[in-house]
CSV table of N, CA and C in Angstrom, one decimal:
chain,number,residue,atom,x,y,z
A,921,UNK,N,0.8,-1.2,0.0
A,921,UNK,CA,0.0,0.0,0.0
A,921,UNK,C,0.9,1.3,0.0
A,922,UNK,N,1.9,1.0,0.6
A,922,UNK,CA,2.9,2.5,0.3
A,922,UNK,C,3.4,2.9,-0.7
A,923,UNK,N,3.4,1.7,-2.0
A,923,UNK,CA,3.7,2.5,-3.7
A,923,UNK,C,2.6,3.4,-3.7
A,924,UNK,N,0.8,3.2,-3.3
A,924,UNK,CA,0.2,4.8,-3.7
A,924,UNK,C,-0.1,6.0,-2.5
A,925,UNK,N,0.7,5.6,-1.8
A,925,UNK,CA,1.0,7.1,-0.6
A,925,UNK,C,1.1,8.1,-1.1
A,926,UNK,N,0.9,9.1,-1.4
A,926,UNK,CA,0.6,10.9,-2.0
A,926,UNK,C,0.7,10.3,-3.2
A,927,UNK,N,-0.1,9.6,-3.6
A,927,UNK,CA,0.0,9.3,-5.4
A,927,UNK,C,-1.7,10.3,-5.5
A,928,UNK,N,-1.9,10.7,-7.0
A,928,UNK,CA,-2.9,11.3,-7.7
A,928,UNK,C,-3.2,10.4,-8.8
A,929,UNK,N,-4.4,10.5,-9.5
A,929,UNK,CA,-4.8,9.9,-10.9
A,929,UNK,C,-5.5,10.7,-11.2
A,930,UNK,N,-5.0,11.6,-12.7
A,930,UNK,CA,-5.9,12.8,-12.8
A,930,UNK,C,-6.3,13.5,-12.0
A,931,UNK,N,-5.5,14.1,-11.5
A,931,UNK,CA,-5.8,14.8,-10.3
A,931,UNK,C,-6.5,14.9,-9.0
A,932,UNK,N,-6.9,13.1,-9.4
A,932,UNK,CA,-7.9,13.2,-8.0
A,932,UNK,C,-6.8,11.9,-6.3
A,933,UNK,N,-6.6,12.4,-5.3
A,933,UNK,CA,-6.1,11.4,-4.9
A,933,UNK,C,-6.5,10.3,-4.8
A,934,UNK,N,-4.9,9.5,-4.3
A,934,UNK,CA,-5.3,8.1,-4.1
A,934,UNK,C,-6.1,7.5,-2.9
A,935,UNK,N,-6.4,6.7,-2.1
A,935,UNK,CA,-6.5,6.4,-0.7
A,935,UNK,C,-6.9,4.8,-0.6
A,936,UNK,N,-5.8,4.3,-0.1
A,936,UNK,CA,-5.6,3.3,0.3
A,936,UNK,C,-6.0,2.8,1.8
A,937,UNK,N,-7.3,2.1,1.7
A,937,UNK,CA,-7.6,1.9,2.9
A,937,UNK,C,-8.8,0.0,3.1
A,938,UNK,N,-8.2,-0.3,4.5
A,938,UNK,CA,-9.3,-1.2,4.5
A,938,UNK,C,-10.5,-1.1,5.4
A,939,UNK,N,-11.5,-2.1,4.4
A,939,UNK,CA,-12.4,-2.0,5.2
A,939,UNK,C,-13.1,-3.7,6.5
A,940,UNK,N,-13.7,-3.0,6.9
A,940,UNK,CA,-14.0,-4.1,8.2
A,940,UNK,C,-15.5,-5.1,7.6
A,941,UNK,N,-16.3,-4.5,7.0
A,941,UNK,CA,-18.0,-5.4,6.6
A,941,UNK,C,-17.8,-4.8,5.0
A,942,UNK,N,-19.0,-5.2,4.3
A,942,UNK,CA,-19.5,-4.9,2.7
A,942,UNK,C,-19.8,-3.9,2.6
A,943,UNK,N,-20.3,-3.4,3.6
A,943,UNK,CA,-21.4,-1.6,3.7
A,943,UNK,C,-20.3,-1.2,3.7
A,944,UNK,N,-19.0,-1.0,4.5
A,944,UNK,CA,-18.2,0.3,4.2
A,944,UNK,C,-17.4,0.6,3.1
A,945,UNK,N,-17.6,-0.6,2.6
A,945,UNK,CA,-17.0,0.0,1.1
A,945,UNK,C,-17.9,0.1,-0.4
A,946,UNK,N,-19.0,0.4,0.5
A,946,UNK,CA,-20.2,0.4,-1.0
A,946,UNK,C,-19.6,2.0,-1.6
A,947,UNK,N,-19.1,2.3,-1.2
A,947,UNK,CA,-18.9,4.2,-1.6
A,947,UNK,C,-17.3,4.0,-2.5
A,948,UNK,N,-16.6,3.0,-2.3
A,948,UNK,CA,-15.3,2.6,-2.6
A,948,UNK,C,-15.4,3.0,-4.0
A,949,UNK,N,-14.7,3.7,-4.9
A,949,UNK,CA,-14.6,3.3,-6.5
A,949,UNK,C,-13.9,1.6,-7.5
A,950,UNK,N,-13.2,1.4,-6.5
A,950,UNK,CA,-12.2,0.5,-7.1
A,950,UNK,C,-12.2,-0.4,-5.2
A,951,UNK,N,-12.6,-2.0,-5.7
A,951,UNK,CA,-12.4,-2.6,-4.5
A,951,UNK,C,-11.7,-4.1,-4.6
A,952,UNK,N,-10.2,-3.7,-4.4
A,952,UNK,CA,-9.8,-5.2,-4.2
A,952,UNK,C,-10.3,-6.4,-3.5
A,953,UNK,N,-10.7,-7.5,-3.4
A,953,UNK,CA,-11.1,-8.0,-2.6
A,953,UNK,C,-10.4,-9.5,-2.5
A,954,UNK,N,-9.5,-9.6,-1.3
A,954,UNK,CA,-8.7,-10.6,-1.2
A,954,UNK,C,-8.8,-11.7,-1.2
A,955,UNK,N,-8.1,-13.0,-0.8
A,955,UNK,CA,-7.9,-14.4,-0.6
A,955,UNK,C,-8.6,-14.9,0.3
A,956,UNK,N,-8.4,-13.8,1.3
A,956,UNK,CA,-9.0,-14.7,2.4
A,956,UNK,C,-10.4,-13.8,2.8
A,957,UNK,N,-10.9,-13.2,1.9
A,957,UNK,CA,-12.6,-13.4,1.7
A,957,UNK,C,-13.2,-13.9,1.1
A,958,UNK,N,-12.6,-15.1,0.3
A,958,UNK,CA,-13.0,-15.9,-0.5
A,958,UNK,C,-14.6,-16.4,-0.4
A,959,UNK,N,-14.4,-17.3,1.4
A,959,UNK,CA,-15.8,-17.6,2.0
A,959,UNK,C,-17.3,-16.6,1.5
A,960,UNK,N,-16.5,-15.4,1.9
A,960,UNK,CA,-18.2,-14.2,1.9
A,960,UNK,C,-17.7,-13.7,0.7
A,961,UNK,N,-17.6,-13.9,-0.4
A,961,UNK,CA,-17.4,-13.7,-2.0
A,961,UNK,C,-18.9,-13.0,-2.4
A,962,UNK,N,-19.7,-14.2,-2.3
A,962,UNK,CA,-20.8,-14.3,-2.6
A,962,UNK,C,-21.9,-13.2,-2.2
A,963,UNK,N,-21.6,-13.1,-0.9
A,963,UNK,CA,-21.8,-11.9,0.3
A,963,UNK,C,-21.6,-9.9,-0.3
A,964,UNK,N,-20.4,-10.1,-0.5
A,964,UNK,CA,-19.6,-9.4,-0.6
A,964,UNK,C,-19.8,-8.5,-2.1
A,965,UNK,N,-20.0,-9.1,-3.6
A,965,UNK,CA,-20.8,-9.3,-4.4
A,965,UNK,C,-22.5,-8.8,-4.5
A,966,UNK,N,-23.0,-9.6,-3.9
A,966,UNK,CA,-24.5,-9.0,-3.6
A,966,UNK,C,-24.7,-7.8,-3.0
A,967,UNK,N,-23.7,-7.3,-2.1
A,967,UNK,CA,-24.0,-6.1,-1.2
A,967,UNK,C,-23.3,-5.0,-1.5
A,968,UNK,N,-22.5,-5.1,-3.3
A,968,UNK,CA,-22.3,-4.4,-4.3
A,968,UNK,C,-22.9,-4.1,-5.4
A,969,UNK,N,-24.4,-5.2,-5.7
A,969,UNK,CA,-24.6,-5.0,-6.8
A,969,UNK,C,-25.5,-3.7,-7.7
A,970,UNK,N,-25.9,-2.9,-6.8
A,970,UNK,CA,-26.6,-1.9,-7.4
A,970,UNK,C,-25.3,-0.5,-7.3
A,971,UNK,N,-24.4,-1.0,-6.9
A,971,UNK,CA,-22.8,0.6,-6.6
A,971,UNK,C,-22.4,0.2,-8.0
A,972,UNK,N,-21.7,1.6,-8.2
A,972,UNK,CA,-20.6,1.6,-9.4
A,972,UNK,C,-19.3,1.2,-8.7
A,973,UNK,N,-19.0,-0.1,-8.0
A,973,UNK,CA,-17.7,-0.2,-7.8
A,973,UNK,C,-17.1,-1.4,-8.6
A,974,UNK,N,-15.8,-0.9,-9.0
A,974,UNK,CA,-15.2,-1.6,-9.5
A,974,UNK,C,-14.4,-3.0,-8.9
A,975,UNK,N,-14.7,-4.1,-9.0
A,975,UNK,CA,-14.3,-5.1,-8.4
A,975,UNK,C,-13.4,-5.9,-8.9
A,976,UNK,N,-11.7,-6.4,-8.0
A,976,UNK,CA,-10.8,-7.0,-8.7
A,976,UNK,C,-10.7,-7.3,-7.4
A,977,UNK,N,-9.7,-9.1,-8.0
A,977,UNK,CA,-9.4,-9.8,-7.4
A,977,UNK,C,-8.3,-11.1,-7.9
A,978,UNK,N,-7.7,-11.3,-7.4
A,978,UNK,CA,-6.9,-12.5,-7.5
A,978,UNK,C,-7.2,-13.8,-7.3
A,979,UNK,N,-8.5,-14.2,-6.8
A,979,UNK,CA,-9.3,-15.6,-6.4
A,979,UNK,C,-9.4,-15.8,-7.7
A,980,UNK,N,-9.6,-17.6,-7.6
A,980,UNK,CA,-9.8,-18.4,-8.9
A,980,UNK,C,-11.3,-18.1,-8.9
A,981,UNK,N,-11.6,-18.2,-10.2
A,981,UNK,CA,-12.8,-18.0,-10.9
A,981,UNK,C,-14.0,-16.6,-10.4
A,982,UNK,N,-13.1,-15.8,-10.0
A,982,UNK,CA,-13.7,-14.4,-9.2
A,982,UNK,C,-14.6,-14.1,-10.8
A,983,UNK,N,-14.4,-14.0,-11.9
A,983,UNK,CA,-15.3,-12.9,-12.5
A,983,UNK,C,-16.1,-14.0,-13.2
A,984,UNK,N,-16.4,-15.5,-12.4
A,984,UNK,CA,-17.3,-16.6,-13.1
A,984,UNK,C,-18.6,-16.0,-11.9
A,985,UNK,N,-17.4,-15.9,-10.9
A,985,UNK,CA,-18.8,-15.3,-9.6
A,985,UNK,C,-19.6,-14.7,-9.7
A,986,UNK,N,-19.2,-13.2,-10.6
A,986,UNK,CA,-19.8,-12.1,-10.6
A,986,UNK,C,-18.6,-11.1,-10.5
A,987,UNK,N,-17.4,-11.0,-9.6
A,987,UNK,CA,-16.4,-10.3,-10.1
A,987,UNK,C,-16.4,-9.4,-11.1
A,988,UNK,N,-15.4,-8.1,-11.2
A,988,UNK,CA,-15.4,-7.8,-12.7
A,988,UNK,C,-14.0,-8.1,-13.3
A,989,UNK,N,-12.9,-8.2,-12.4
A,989,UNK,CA,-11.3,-8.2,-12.9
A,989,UNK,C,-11.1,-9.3,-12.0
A,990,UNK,N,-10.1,-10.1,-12.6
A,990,UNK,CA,-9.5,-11.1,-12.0
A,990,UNK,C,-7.8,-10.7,-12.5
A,991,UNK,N,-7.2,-11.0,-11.6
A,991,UNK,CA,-5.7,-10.8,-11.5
A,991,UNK,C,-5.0,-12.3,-11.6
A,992,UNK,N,-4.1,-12.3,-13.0
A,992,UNK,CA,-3.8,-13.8,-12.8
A,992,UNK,C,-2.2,-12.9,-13.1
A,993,UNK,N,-1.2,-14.4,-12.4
A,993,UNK,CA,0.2,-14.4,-12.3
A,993,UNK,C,0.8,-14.8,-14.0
A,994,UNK,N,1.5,-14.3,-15.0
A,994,UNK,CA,1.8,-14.9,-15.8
A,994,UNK,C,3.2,-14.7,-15.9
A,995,UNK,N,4.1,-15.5,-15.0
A,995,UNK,CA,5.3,-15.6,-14.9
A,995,UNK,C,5.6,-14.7,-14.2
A,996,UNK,N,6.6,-13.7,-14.4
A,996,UNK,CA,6.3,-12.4,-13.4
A,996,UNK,C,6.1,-11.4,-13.7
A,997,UNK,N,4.6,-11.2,-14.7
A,997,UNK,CA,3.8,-10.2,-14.9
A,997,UNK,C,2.4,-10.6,-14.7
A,998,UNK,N,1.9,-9.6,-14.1
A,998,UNK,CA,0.1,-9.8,-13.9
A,998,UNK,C,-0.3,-9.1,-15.2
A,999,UNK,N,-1.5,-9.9,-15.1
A,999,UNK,CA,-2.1,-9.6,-16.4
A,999,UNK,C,-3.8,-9.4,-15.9
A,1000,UNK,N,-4.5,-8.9,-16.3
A,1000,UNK,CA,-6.0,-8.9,-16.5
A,1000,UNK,C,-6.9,-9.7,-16.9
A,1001,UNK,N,-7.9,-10.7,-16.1
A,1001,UNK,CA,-8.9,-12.1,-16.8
A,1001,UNK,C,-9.9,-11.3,-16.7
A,1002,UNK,N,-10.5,-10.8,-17.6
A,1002,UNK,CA,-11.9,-10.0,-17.6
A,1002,UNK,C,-13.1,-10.9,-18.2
A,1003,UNK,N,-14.2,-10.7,-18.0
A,1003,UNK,CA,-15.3,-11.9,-18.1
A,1003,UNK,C,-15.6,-11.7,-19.8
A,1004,UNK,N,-16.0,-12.3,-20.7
A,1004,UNK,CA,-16.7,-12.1,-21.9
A,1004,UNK,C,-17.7,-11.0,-21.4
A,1005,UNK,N,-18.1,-10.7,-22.8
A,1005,UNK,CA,-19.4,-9.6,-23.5
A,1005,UNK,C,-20.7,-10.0,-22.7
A,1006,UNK,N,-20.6,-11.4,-23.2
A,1006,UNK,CA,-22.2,-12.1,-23.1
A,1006,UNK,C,-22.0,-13.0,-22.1
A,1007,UNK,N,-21.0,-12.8,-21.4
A,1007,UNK,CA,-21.1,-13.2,-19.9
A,1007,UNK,C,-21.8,-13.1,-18.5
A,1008,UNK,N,-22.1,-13.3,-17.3
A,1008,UNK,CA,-23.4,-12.7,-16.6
A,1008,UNK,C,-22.9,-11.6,-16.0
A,1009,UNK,N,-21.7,-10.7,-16.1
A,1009,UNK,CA,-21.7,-9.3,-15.4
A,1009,UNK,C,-22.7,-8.2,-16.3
A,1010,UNK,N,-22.6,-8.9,-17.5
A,1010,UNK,CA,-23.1,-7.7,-18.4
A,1010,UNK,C,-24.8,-8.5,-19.4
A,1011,UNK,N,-25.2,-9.4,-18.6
A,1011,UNK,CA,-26.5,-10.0,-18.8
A,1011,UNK,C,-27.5,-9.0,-18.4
């Protein structure tokens, strides 16, 4: 988290922060959501689905779930697994 300490994007700051339940990050723009929330995925997902937040993750089959970005290792560059067109994020 300290590569985006006083970082900007287009002029707007960064802020790196975690949260404790699903509600406090309904306001989030961009929400990683780690490994070891895997269990309340499902949870976690539903109690996002009417926000414009953006959802990435590193878990296997995160954007089969509902996800929107999945983060896969490809040697040692990450790369982006984003779901098809006619997939169910965009059903």
């Amino acid at each position: 988290m300290g590569i985006l300490r006083n970082r900007a994007i287009q002029g707007r700051r960064v802020a790196v922060r975690r949260f404790a339940s699903a509600r406090e990050a309904q306001d989030a723009n961009i929400l990683f959501i780690s490994g070891s929330e895997g269990a309340r995925l499902d949870e976690l997902l539903r109690s996002l689905e009417r926000r414009t937040v953006l959802t990435v993750s590193d878990l296997p089959r995160f954007t089969e779930q509902g996800g929107m970005i999945r983060l896969v290792r490809d040697g040692s560059r990450v790369r982006f697994d984003q779901p098809r067109a006619d997939g169910p994020l965009w059903a």
